[in-house]
């Protein structure tokens, strides 16, 4: 226990810094959500730039929560990869499959083979 | 941190179980793996939500119009401000949690108690806010008409402002009838609660007011809902309207497709349940800290473990916030 406590110097400063960062990102997100600038309405890979912007900021927030608050940065490489890579790869796969399929069904509805707006 | 498990006589034997490649205790590692599996559960829900959303990409309800309430500001259009505040509260309770963990590393019992207490308060406020959001969503605001195909038709005036059902309906007192309940009808039969108005009352009111138009679920290029012309509106309401929708439940939703309501209830409900259980676990650990359990154990790792869970709940909310309210 004694040796363990030795490298736990207080990192309150970093905690408050991360809190500041997360708050700023949230405020920016809400600001853009209300403002909805026209120049971000163009689409990129079937999604508006605005939405990409939100998703990227969300991932930044997720990174800081996991790395700073959950102290992932202090864990061994093995644990970090076991947790993060597993989640990331499975989620990317799942998202790809389901969103592609959802878009396909949208096209089927739009083609008018099935009437649904009545 | 070898304190939680008794020594087994394998220390130092690399191939005999005396090696800790991940350099964490059993409890913490299992908390991490639980979090991974829980994260995948939430991703499954959110991916399913994404699927349905892509399926109805041009007719999905607009979140800004659905979640625009703020406590004590009745009738003010305040899109997202309240949910932003909730997000802020949850992030702050994450901060107090990590401060509690930090204080625990330095064996400062008093500080851990204060920070744990603040975390619990933050969590409780968040769950309460979530309940309030649900209440507003279930109650609804303007009401709408449902068509044969399950489409939602909403009412606007010529300026594009929403008009509520009670401003349209011309009440026909001869047609009022009681809800059929077990106590006042055939004993084995009952029906759902009746809406405040009948379709005919709305049709009559709509025909009288020339300034009223119908807004469909279909989104235009600009991402706004399509407003029909007066003739088209009249045709639509007279041929297609079959029911009145006020508020939202799992079957009907005045804001648009019922799937939106289903996913909203399910995902925020599941998340809210996590927050609730997190608060309960936090309270248990909080009392353990007060009675000095971890002082005697000479380490505060339990605070760290419950902290991991609490941060995870915050992490999930960050994604739910993005996909339900922003995107």
Coordinates of C-alpha atoms in Angstrom, one line a residue:
Chain A
X1 CA 0.0 0.0 0.0
X2 CA 2.7 2.4 0.9
X3 CA 4.5 2.2 -2.4
X4 CA 1.2 2.5 -4.1
X5 CA 0.3 5.8 -2.5
X6 CA 3.7 7.3 -3.4
X7 CA 2.8 7.8 -7.1
X8 CA -0.7 9.1 -6.3
X9 CA 0.3 12.7 -6.1
X10 CA -2.8 14.8 -6.1
X11 CA -4.0 15.8 -9.5
X12 CA -6.9 18.1 -8.6
X13 CA -5.5 20.7 -11.0
X14 CA -5.9 18.3 -13.9
X15 CA -9.4 17.3 -12.8
X16 CA -10.6 20.9 -12.8
X17 CA -8.9 21.5 -16.1
X18 CA -10.7 18.6 -17.7
X19 CA -14.0 19.8 -16.1
X20 CA -13.4 23.2 -17.7
X21 CA -12.8 21.5 -21.0
X22 CA -15.9 19.3 -20.9
X23 CA -18.0 22.3 -20.0
X24 CA -16.7 24.4 -22.8
X25 CA -17.3 21.6 -25.3
X26 CA -20.9 21.1 -24.0
X27 CA -21.6 24.8 -24.3
X28 CA -20.1 24.9 -27.8
X29 CA -22.3 21.9 -28.8
X30 CA -25.5 23.6 -27.4
X31 CA -24.5 26.8 -29.1
X32 CA -24.2 25.2 -32.5
X33 CA -27.3 23.2 -31.9
X34 CA -29.3 26.4 -31.5
X35 CA -27.4 28.4 -34.1
X36 CA -27.3 25.7 -36.8
X37 CA -25.1 27.6 -39.2
X38 CA -25.9 27.3 -42.9
X39 CA -22.3 26.5 -43.9
X40 CA -22.5 23.3 -41.9
X41 CA -25.6 22.0 -43.6
X42 CA -23.7 20.5 -46.6
X43 CA -23.5 16.7 -46.3
X44 CA -20.5 14.5 -46.1
X45 CA -21.0 10.7 -46.3
X46 CA -24.8 11.1 -46.1
X47 CA -24.6 13.2 -42.9
X48 CA -24.5 17.0 -42.3
X49 CA -21.2 18.5 -41.4
X50 CA -23.0 19.8 -38.3
X51 CA -23.7 16.3 -37.2
X52 CA -20.1 15.2 -37.8
X53 CA -19.0 18.1 -35.7
X54 CA -21.2 17.0 -32.8
X55 CA -20.1 13.4 -33.0
X56 CA -16.4 14.4 -33.1
X57 CA -16.9 16.7 -30.1
X58 CA -18.7 13.8 -28.3
X59 CA -15.8 11.5 -29.0
X60 CA -13.4 14.1 -27.6
X61 CA -15.6 14.3 -24.4
X62 CA -15.6 10.5 -24.2
X63 CA -11.8 10.4 -24.5
X64 CA -11.4 12.9 -21.6
X65 CA -13.9 11.2 -19.4
X66 CA -12.3 7.8 -19.9
X67 CA -8.7 8.9 -19.8
X68 CA -8.8 11.5 -17.1
X69 CA -11.8 10.7 -14.9
X70 CA -11.7 6.9 -15.2
X71 CA -7.9 7.1 -15.1
X72 CA -7.4 5.0 -18.1
X73 CA -4.2 6.8 -18.8
X74 CA -2.7 5.2 -15.7
X75 CA -3.6 1.6 -16.5
X76 CA -1.3 -0.8 -18.3
X77 CA -1.4 -1.1 -22.1
X78 CA -2.9 -4.5 -21.8
X79 CA -6.0 -3.4 -19.9
X80 CA -6.4 -0.3 -21.9
X81 CA -6.5 -2.2 -25.2
X82 CA -8.7 -5.0 -23.8
X83 CA -11.3 -2.4 -22.9
X84 CA -11.0 0.3 -25.5
X85 CA -10.3 -1.7 -28.6
X86 CA -13.0 -4.3 -27.9
X87 CA -15.6 -1.6 -27.6
X88 CA -14.4 0.6 -30.5
X89 CA -14.2 -2.2 -33.1
X90 CA -17.5 -3.9 -32.2
X91 CA -19.3 -0.6 -32.1
X92 CA -17.9 0.5 -35.5
X93 CA -18.9 -2.8 -37.0
X94 CA -22.4 -2.6 -35.5
X95 CA -22.9 1.0 -36.6
X96 CA -21.8 0.3 -40.1
X97 CA -24.1 -2.6 -40.5
X98 CA -27.2 -1.0 -39.0
X99 CA -26.9 2.4 -40.6
X100 CA -26.3 0.9 -44.0
X101 CA -29.3 -1.3 -43.6
X102 CA -31.4 1.6 -42.3
X103 CA -30.5 3.7 -45.3
X104 CA -31.4 0.8 -47.6
X105 CA -34.9 0.5 -46.1
X106 CA -35.3 4.3 -46.5
X107 CA -34.5 3.9 -50.2
X108 CA -37.1 1.1 -50.5
X109 CA -39.8 3.3 -48.9
X110 CA -38.9 6.2 -51.1
X111 CA -39.0 4.2 -54.3
X112 CA -42.7 3.9 -53.6
X113 CA -43.1 0.1 -53.9
X114 CA -44.7 0.3 -50.5
X115 CA -47.2 3.0 -49.7
X116 CA -46.8 4.4 -46.2
X117 CA -47.8 8.0 -46.3
X118 CA -51.6 7.9 -46.3
Chain B
X1 CA -3.0 -3.3 -3.6
X2 CA -2.9 -6.8 -2.2
X3 CA -5.3 -6.1 0.6
X4 CA -8.6 -7.4 -0.7
X5 CA -7.5 -11.0 -1.3
X6 CA -5.5 -13.0 1.2
X7 CA -2.0 -14.0 0.3
X8 CA -2.0 -17.4 -1.5
X9 CA 1.6 -18.3 -1.4
X10 CA 2.1 -17.7 -5.1
X11 CA 3.9 -14.3 -4.7
X12 CA 6.8 -13.9 -7.1
X13 CA 6.1 -17.1 -9.0
X14 CA 5.6 -15.9 -12.5
X15 CA 4.1 -19.1 -13.8
X16 CA 2.4 -20.0 -10.6
X17 CA -0.2 -17.3 -10.4
X18 CA 2.0 -14.8 -8.7
X19 CA 2.1 -12.5 -11.7
X20 CA -0.2 -9.6 -12.3
X21 CA 0.2 -8.6 -16.0
X22 CA -2.6 -5.9 -15.9
X23 CA -1.4 -4.6 -12.5
X24 CA -5.0 -4.0 -11.2
X25 CA -6.9 -5.8 -8.6
X26 CA -9.5 -8.4 -9.4
X27 CA -12.4 -6.1 -8.4
X28 CA -11.3 -3.2 -10.5
X29 CA -10.6 -5.3 -13.6
X30 CA -14.0 -6.9 -13.3
X31 CA -15.6 -3.5 -13.0
X32 CA -13.8 -2.5 -16.3
X33 CA -15.1 -5.7 -18.0
X34 CA -18.6 -5.1 -16.8
X35 CA -18.4 -1.6 -18.2
X36 CA -17.3 -2.9 -21.6
X37 CA -20.3 -5.2 -21.7
X38 CA -22.6 -2.5 -20.6
X39 CA -21.1 -0.1 -23.1
X40 CA -21.9 -2.7 -25.8
X41 CA -25.5 -3.0 -24.6
X42 CA -25.9 0.7 -24.9
X43 CA -24.3 0.8 -28.3
X44 CA -26.7 -1.9 -29.4
X45 CA -29.6 0.4 -28.3
X46 CA -28.1 3.5 -29.9
X47 CA -27.3 1.6 -33.1
X48 CA -30.9 0.4 -33.3
X49 CA -32.0 4.0 -32.8
X50 CA -29.7 5.0 -35.6
X51 CA -31.1 2.3 -37.8
X52 CA -34.7 3.5 -37.3
X53 CA -33.6 7.1 -37.8
X54 CA -31.9 6.4 -41.1
X55 CA -34.9 4.5 -42.1
X56 CA -37.1 7.6 -41.5
X57 CA -34.4 10.1 -42.2
X58 CA -36.7 12.6 -43.8
X59 CA -39.6 12.3 -41.4
X60 CA -37.9 12.1 -37.9
X61 CA -39.3 14.4 -35.2
X62 CA -37.1 17.6 -34.6
X63 CA -35.7 17.4 -31.1
X64 CA -35.7 21.2 -30.7
X65 CA -39.5 21.2 -31.0
X66 CA -39.9 18.3 -28.7
X67 CA -37.7 19.2 -25.8
X68 CA -38.1 22.9 -25.4
X69 CA -39.3 23.3 -21.8
X70 CA -37.5 24.9 -18.9
X71 CA -38.7 24.8 -15.3
X72 CA -40.7 27.8 -14.2
X73 CA -40.6 29.3 -17.7
X74 CA -44.0 28.1 -18.9
X75 CA -44.7 28.6 -22.6
X76 CA -41.2 29.9 -23.4
X77 CA -39.5 28.2 -26.3
X78 CA -36.2 27.1 -24.7
X79 CA -34.8 24.3 -26.9
X80 CA -32.1 22.2 -25.2
X81 CA -31.2 24.6 -22.4
X82 CA -32.6 22.3 -19.8
X83 CA -31.0 19.2 -21.1
X84 CA -27.7 21.1 -21.4
X85 CA -28.1 22.0 -17.7
X86 CA -28.7 18.3 -16.9
X87 CA -25.6 17.3 -18.8
X88 CA -23.6 19.9 -16.9
X89 CA -24.9 18.6 -13.6
X90 CA -24.0 15.1 -14.5
X91 CA -20.5 16.1 -15.6
X92 CA -20.1 18.0 -12.4
X93 CA -21.1 15.1 -10.3
X94 CA -18.5 13.1 -12.2
X95 CA -15.9 15.7 -11.1
X96 CA -16.9 15.5 -7.5
X97 CA -16.7 11.7 -7.8
X98 CA -13.1 11.8 -9.2
X99 CA -12.2 14.3 -6.4
X100 CA -13.5 11.8 -3.9
X101 CA -11.3 9.1 -5.4
X102 CA -8.4 11.5 -5.3
X103 CA -9.0 12.3 -1.6
X104 CA -9.3 8.6 -1.0
X105 CA -5.8 8.0 -2.4
X106 CA -4.6 10.4 0.3
X107 CA -6.7 8.8 3.0
X108 CA -8.6 12.0 3.7
X109 CA -11.9 10.6 5.1
X110 CA -13.6 13.9 5.6
X111 CA -13.0 15.1 2.1
X112 CA -14.2 11.8 0.6
X113 CA -17.4 12.2 2.6
X114 CA -18.1 15.7 1.3
X115 CA -17.3 14.8 -2.3
X116 CA -19.4 11.6 -2.2
X117 CA -22.3 13.6 -0.8
X118 CA -22.1 16.1 -3.6
X119 CA -22.0 13.3 -6.1
X120 CA -25.1 11.7 -4.7
X121 CA -26.9 15.1 -4.8
X122 CA -25.9 15.6 -8.4
X123 CA -27.2 12.2 -9.4
X124 CA -30.5 12.7 -7.6
X125 CA -31.0 16.1 -9.4
X126 CA -30.3 14.4 -12.7
X127 CA -32.8 11.6 -12.2
X128 CA -35.4 14.1 -11.1
X129 CA -34.8 16.2 -14.2
X130 CA -35.1 13.2 -16.4
X131 CA -38.5 12.4 -14.8
X132 CA -39.6 15.9 -15.5
X133 CA -38.5 15.6 -19.1
X134 CA -40.6 12.4 -19.4
X135 CA -43.6 14.1 -17.9
X136 CA -43.5 16.9 -20.4
X137 CA -43.0 14.5 -23.3
X138 CA -45.8 12.2 -22.1
X139 CA -48.2 15.2 -21.6
X140 CA -47.5 16.8 -25.0
X141 CA -48.2 20.3 -25.9
X142 CA -50.2 21.0 -29.0
X143 CA -51.8 17.7 -29.9
X144 CA -52.1 16.3 -33.4
X145 CA -54.2 14.2 -35.8
X146 CA -53.3 10.7 -36.7
X147 CA -54.0 9.3 -40.2
X148 CA -54.9 5.9 -41.3
X149 CA -51.3 5.1 -42.1
X150 CA -50.2 6.2 -38.7
X151 CA -48.8 9.5 -39.9
X152 CA -49.0 12.6 -37.7
X153 CA -50.6 15.9 -38.9
X154 CA -50.0 19.0 -36.9
X155 CA -51.6 22.4 -37.1
X156 CA -50.0 25.7 -37.8
X157 CA -51.3 29.2 -38.6
X158 CA -50.3 31.1 -41.7
X159 CA -47.2 32.4 -39.9
X160 CA -46.0 28.9 -39.2
X161 CA -46.7 29.0 -35.5
X162 CA -48.1 25.8 -33.9
X163 CA -51.8 25.8 -33.0
X164 CA -53.1 23.6 -30.2
X165 CA -56.1 21.3 -30.6
X166 CA -58.1 23.2 -27.9
X167 CA -57.9 26.4 -30.0
X168 CA -59.3 24.6 -33.0
X169 CA -62.0 22.3 -31.7
X170 CA -65.7 23.2 -31.9
X171 CA -67.2 21.1 -29.2
X172 CA -70.3 19.3 -30.0
X173 CA -72.0 18.6 -26.7
X174 CA -74.5 16.1 -28.2
X175 CA -71.7 13.8 -29.1
X176 CA -69.9 13.7 -25.7
X177 CA -69.7 10.3 -24.3
X178 CA -68.2 8.5 -21.3
X179 CA -65.2 6.4 -21.3
X180 CA -66.2 2.7 -21.2
X181 CA -64.8 1.3 -18.0
X182 CA -65.4 -2.0 -16.3
X183 CA -67.4 -0.3 -13.6
X184 CA -69.9 1.4 -15.9
X185 CA -70.2 -1.0 -18.8
X186 CA -69.9 -4.6 -19.6
X187 CA -67.8 -5.9 -16.7
X188 CA -65.2 -7.7 -18.8
X189 CA -64.7 -4.9 -21.3
X190 CA -63.1 -1.5 -21.2
X191 CA -61.5 1.0 -23.6
X192 CA -58.6 3.4 -23.5
X193 CA -58.9 6.9 -22.1
X194 CA -60.8 9.1 -24.5
X195 CA -59.0 12.1 -26.1
X196 CA -60.3 15.5 -25.2
X197 CA -61.8 16.0 -28.6
X198 CA -63.2 13.9 -31.4
X199 CA -61.9 13.9 -34.9
X200 CA -65.2 15.5 -36.1
X201 CA -64.9 18.4 -33.6
X202 CA -61.4 19.1 -35.0
X203 CA -62.6 18.8 -38.6
X204 CA -65.4 21.2 -37.9
X205 CA -63.1 23.7 -36.3
X206 CA -60.5 23.4 -39.0
X207 CA -63.0 24.0 -41.8
X208 CA -64.2 27.2 -40.1
X209 CA -60.8 28.8 -39.7
X210 CA -59.2 29.7 -43.0
X211 CA -55.9 30.7 -41.4
X212 CA -55.1 27.1 -40.4
X213 CA -52.8 24.8 -42.3
X214 CA -51.5 21.3 -41.8
X215 CA -47.9 20.4 -41.2
X216 CA -46.8 16.9 -42.1
X217 CA -44.0 14.8 -40.8
X218 CA -42.0 15.0 -44.0
X219 CA -38.9 17.2 -43.7
X220 CA -38.0 19.7 -46.5
X221 CA -34.5 20.3 -47.8
X222 CA -34.0 22.9 -45.1
X223 CA -34.8 20.3 -42.4
X224 CA -38.2 21.8 -41.6
X225 CA -41.5 20.1 -41.7
X226 CA -43.6 20.5 -44.8
X227 CA -46.6 22.8 -44.6
X228 CA -49.5 22.0 -46.9
X229 CA -51.6 24.5 -48.8
X230 CA -55.1 25.2 -47.5
X231 CA -56.8 23.0 -50.2
X232 CA -54.4 20.2 -49.6
X233 CA -54.8 20.5 -45.8
X234 CA -58.6 20.2 -46.1
X235 CA -58.3 17.2 -48.4
X236 CA -55.8 15.5 -46.0
X237 CA -57.9 16.1 -42.9
X238 CA -61.1 15.1 -44.4
X239 CA -59.9 11.9 -46.1
X240 CA -57.1 10.6 -43.9
X241 CA -57.7 11.7 -40.3
X242 CA -58.8 8.8 -38.0
X243 CA -57.7 9.8 -34.5
X244 CA -56.5 12.4 -32.0
X245 CA -53.1 12.2 -30.4
X246 CA -52.3 14.2 -27.3
X247 CA -48.8 13.6 -25.9
X248 CA -46.8 10.5 -26.4
X249 CA -46.8 6.9 -25.3
X250 CA -45.4 3.7 -26.7
X251 CA -48.1 3.5 -29.4
X252 CA -49.0 7.1 -30.4
X253 CA -46.8 10.1 -30.5
X254 CA -48.0 13.6 -31.3
X255 CA -44.4 14.7 -32.3
X256 CA -44.1 12.2 -35.1
X257 CA -43.2 8.6 -35.5
X258 CA -43.9 6.4 -32.5
X259 CA -40.5 4.9 -32.8
X260 CA -39.0 8.1 -31.6
X261 CA -41.0 7.8 -28.4
X262 CA -40.2 4.2 -28.0
X263 CA -36.4 4.7 -28.3
X264 CA -36.6 7.8 -26.1
X265 CA -38.4 5.9 -23.3
X266 CA -36.2 2.9 -23.6
X267 CA -32.8 4.4 -23.9
X268 CA -33.2 7.3 -21.5
X269 CA -35.1 5.0 -19.2
X270 CA -32.3 2.4 -19.3
X271 CA -29.8 5.2 -18.7
X272 CA -31.9 6.7 -15.9
X273 CA -32.0 3.3 -14.3
X274 CA -28.3 3.2 -14.4
X275 CA -28.1 6.6 -12.7
X276 CA -30.6 5.5 -10.1
X277 CA -28.6 2.3 -9.3
X278 CA -25.4 4.4 -9.3
X279 CA -26.9 6.7 -6.7
X280 CA -28.0 3.7 -4.6
X281 CA -24.5 2.2 -4.8
X282 CA -22.9 5.6 -4.1
X283 CA -25.1 5.9 -1.0
X284 CA -24.0 2.5 0.3
X285 CA -20.3 3.4 -0.2
X286 CA -21.0 6.8 1.3
X287 CA -22.1 5.2 4.6
X288 CA -19.2 2.8 4.5
X289 CA -16.9 5.8 4.3
X290 CA -18.7 7.5 7.2
X291 CA -18.5 4.5 9.5
X292 CA -14.8 4.2 8.6
X293 CA -14.7 0.8 6.8
X294 CA -12.1 2.0 4.4
X295 CA -10.0 3.7 7.1
X296 CA -9.7 0.4 8.8
X297 CA -9.1 -1.4 5.5
X298 CA -6.4 1.2 4.8
X299 CA -7.5 1.8 1.3
X300 CA -10.3 3.4 -0.6
X301 CA -10.5 1.2 -3.6
X302 CA -14.2 0.7 -3.3
X303 CA -14.7 4.4 -3.8
X304 CA -12.6 4.1 -7.0
X305 CA -14.6 1.1 -8.3
X306 CA -18.0 2.8 -7.7
X307 CA -16.4 5.9 -9.2
X308 CA -15.6 3.9 -12.4
X309 CA -19.3 3.0 -12.7
X310 CA -20.4 6.5 -12.1
X311 CA -18.1 7.9 -14.8
X312 CA -19.4 5.3 -17.1
X313 CA -23.0 6.5 -16.6
X314 CA -21.8 10.0 -17.4
X315 CA -20.0 8.7 -20.5
X316 CA -23.2 7.1 -21.8
X317 CA -25.1 10.2 -21.2
X318 CA -22.7 12.2 -23.3
X319 CA -23.6 9.9 -26.2
X320 CA -27.4 9.9 -25.5
X321 CA -27.3 13.7 -25.3
X322 CA -25.6 13.9 -28.7
X323 CA -27.8 11.4 -30.5
X324 CA -31.2 12.4 -29.0
X325 CA -30.9 16.1 -28.7
X326 CA -28.1 17.4 -30.9
X327 CA -27.8 15.3 -34.1

